[in-house]
XYZ file of N, CA and C in Angstrom:
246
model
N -138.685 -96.134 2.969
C -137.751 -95.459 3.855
C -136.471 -96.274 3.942
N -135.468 -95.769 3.510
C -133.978 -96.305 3.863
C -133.266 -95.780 4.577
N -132.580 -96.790 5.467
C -131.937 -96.422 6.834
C -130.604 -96.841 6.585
N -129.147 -95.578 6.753
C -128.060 -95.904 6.164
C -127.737 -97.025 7.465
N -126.140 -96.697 7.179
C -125.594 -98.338 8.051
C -125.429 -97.578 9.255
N -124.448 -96.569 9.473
C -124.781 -95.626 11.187
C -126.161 -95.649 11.625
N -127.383 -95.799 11.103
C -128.489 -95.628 11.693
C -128.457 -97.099 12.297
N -128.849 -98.199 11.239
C -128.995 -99.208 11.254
C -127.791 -99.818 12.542
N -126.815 -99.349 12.782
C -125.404 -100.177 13.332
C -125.778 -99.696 14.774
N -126.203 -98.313 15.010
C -126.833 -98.207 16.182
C -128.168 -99.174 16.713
N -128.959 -99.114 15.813
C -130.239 -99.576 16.181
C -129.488 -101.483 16.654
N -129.114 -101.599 15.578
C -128.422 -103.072 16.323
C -127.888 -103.627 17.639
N -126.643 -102.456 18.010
C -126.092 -101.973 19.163
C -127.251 -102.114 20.061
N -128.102 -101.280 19.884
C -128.650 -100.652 21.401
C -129.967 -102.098 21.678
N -130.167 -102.865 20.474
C -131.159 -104.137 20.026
C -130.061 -105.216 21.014
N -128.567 -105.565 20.594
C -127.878 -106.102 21.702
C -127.482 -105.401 23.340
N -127.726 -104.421 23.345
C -127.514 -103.964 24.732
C -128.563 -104.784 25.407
N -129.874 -104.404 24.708
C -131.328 -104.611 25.367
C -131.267 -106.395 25.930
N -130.949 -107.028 24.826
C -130.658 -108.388 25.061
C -129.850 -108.976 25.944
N -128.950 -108.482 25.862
C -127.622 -108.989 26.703
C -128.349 -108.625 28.222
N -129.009 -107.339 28.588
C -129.646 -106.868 29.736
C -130.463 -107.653 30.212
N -130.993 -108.596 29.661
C -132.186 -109.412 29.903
C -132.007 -110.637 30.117
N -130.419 -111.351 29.651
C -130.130 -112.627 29.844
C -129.202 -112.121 31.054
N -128.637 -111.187 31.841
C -128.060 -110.999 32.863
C -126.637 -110.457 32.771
N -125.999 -110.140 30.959
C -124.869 -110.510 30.484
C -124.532 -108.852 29.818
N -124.679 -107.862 30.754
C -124.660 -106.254 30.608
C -123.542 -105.818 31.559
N -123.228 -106.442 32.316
C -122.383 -106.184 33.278
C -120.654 -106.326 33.110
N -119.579 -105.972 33.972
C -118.273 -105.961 34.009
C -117.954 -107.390 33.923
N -118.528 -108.250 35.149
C -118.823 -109.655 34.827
C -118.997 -110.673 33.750
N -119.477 -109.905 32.746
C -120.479 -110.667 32.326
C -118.845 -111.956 31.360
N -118.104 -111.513 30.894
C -116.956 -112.309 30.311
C -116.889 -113.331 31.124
N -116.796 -113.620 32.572
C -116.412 -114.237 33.442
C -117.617 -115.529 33.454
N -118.762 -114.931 33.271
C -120.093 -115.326 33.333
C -120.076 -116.368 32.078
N -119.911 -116.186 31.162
C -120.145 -116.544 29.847
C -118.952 -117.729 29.826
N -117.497 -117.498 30.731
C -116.513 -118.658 30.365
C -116.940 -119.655 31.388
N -117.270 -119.249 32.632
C -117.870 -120.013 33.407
C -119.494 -121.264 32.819
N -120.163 -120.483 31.891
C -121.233 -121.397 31.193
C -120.703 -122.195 30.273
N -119.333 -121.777 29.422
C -118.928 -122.629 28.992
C -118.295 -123.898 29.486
N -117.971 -123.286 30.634
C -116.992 -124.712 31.768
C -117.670 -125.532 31.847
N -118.911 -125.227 32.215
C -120.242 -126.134 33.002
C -120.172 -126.838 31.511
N -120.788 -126.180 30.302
C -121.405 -127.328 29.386
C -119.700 -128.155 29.104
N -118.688 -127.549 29.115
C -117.793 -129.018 28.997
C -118.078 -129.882 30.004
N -117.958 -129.410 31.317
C -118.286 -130.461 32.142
C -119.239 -131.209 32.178
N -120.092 -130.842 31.684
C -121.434 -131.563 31.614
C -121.263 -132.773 30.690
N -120.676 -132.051 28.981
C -120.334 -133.298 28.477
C -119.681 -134.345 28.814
N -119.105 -133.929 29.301
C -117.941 -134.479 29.942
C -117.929 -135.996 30.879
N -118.859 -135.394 31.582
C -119.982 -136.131 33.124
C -120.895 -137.498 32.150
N -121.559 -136.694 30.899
C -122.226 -137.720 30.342
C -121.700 -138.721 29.993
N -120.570 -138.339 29.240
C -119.538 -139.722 28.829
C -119.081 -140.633 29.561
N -118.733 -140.207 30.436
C -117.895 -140.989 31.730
C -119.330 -141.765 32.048
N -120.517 -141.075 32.369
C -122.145 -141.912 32.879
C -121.898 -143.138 31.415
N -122.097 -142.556 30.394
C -122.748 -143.575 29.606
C -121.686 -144.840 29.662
N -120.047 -144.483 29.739
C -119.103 -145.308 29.419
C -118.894 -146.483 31.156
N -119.911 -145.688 32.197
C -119.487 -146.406 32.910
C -120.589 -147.834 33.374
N -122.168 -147.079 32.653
C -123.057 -147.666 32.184
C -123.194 -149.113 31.260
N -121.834 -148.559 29.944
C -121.976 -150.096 29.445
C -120.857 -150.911 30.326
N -120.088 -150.429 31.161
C -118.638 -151.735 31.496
C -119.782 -152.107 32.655
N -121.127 -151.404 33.043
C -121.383 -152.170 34.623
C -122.258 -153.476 33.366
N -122.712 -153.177 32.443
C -123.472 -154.077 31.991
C -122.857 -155.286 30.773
N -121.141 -154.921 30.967
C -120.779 -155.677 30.130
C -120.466 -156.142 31.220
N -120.184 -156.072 32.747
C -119.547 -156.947 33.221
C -120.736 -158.079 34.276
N -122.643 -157.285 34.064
C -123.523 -158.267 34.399
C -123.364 -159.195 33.335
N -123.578 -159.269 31.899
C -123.400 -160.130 31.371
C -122.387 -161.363 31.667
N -121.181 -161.279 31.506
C -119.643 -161.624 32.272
C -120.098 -162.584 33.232
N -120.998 -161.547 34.022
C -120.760 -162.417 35.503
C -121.736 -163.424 35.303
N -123.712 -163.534 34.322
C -124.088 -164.309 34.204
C -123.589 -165.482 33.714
N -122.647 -165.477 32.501
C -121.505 -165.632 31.655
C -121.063 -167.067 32.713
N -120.350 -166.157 33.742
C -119.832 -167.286 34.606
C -120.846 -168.341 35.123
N -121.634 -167.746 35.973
C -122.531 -167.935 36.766
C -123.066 -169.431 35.801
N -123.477 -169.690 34.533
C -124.301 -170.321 33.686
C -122.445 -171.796 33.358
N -121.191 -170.927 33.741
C -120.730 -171.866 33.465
C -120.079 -172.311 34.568
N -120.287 -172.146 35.815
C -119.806 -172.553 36.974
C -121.155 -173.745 37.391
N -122.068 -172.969 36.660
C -123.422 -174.619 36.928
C -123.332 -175.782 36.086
N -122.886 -175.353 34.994
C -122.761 -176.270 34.004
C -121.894 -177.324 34.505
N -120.437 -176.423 34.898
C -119.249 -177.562 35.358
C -119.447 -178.245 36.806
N -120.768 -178.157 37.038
C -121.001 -178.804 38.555
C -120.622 -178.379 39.761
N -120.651 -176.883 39.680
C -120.347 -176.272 40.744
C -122.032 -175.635 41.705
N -122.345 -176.680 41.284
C -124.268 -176.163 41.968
C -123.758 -177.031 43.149
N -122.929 -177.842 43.478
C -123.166 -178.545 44.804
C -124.310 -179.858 44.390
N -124.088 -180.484 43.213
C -125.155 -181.370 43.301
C -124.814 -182.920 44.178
N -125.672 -183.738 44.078
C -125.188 -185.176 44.542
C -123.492 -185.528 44.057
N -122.942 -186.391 45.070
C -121.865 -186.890 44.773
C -122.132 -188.465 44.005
């Protein structure tokens, strides 16, 4: 059985109506809906970067501070005997 392309272009159509109906995205809305999910996942990326980038400066700057910490004992800043 062969099904020309008007058959087939409908059956597609009405295969995305069904879909779009089911993810919530059938409506007048739904454009608004869809730029709005896109906002979120920029923001989201967005959020991660800033987390991860703020993640390594807190841990480049524990290092740093052990950094000091190891050379403020060294130079006799422990308060030892005079």
């Amino acid at each position: 059985m062969l099904i020309d392309e008007i058959a087939l272009r409908q059956i597609v159509r009405e295969e995305m109506k069904s879909v779009l109906k089911e993810v919530g995205l059938h409506d007048e809305d739904a454009g608004n809906d869809v730029r709005d999910l896109r906002s979120l996942i920029t923001d989201w990326r967005g959020m991660k970067k800033v987390v991860w980038q703020t993640v390594a400066r807190a841990g480049t700057m524990f290092v740093l501070g052990l950094l000091m910490l190891g050379a403020w004992a060294k130079l006799g800043g422990g308060g030892g005997s005079d």
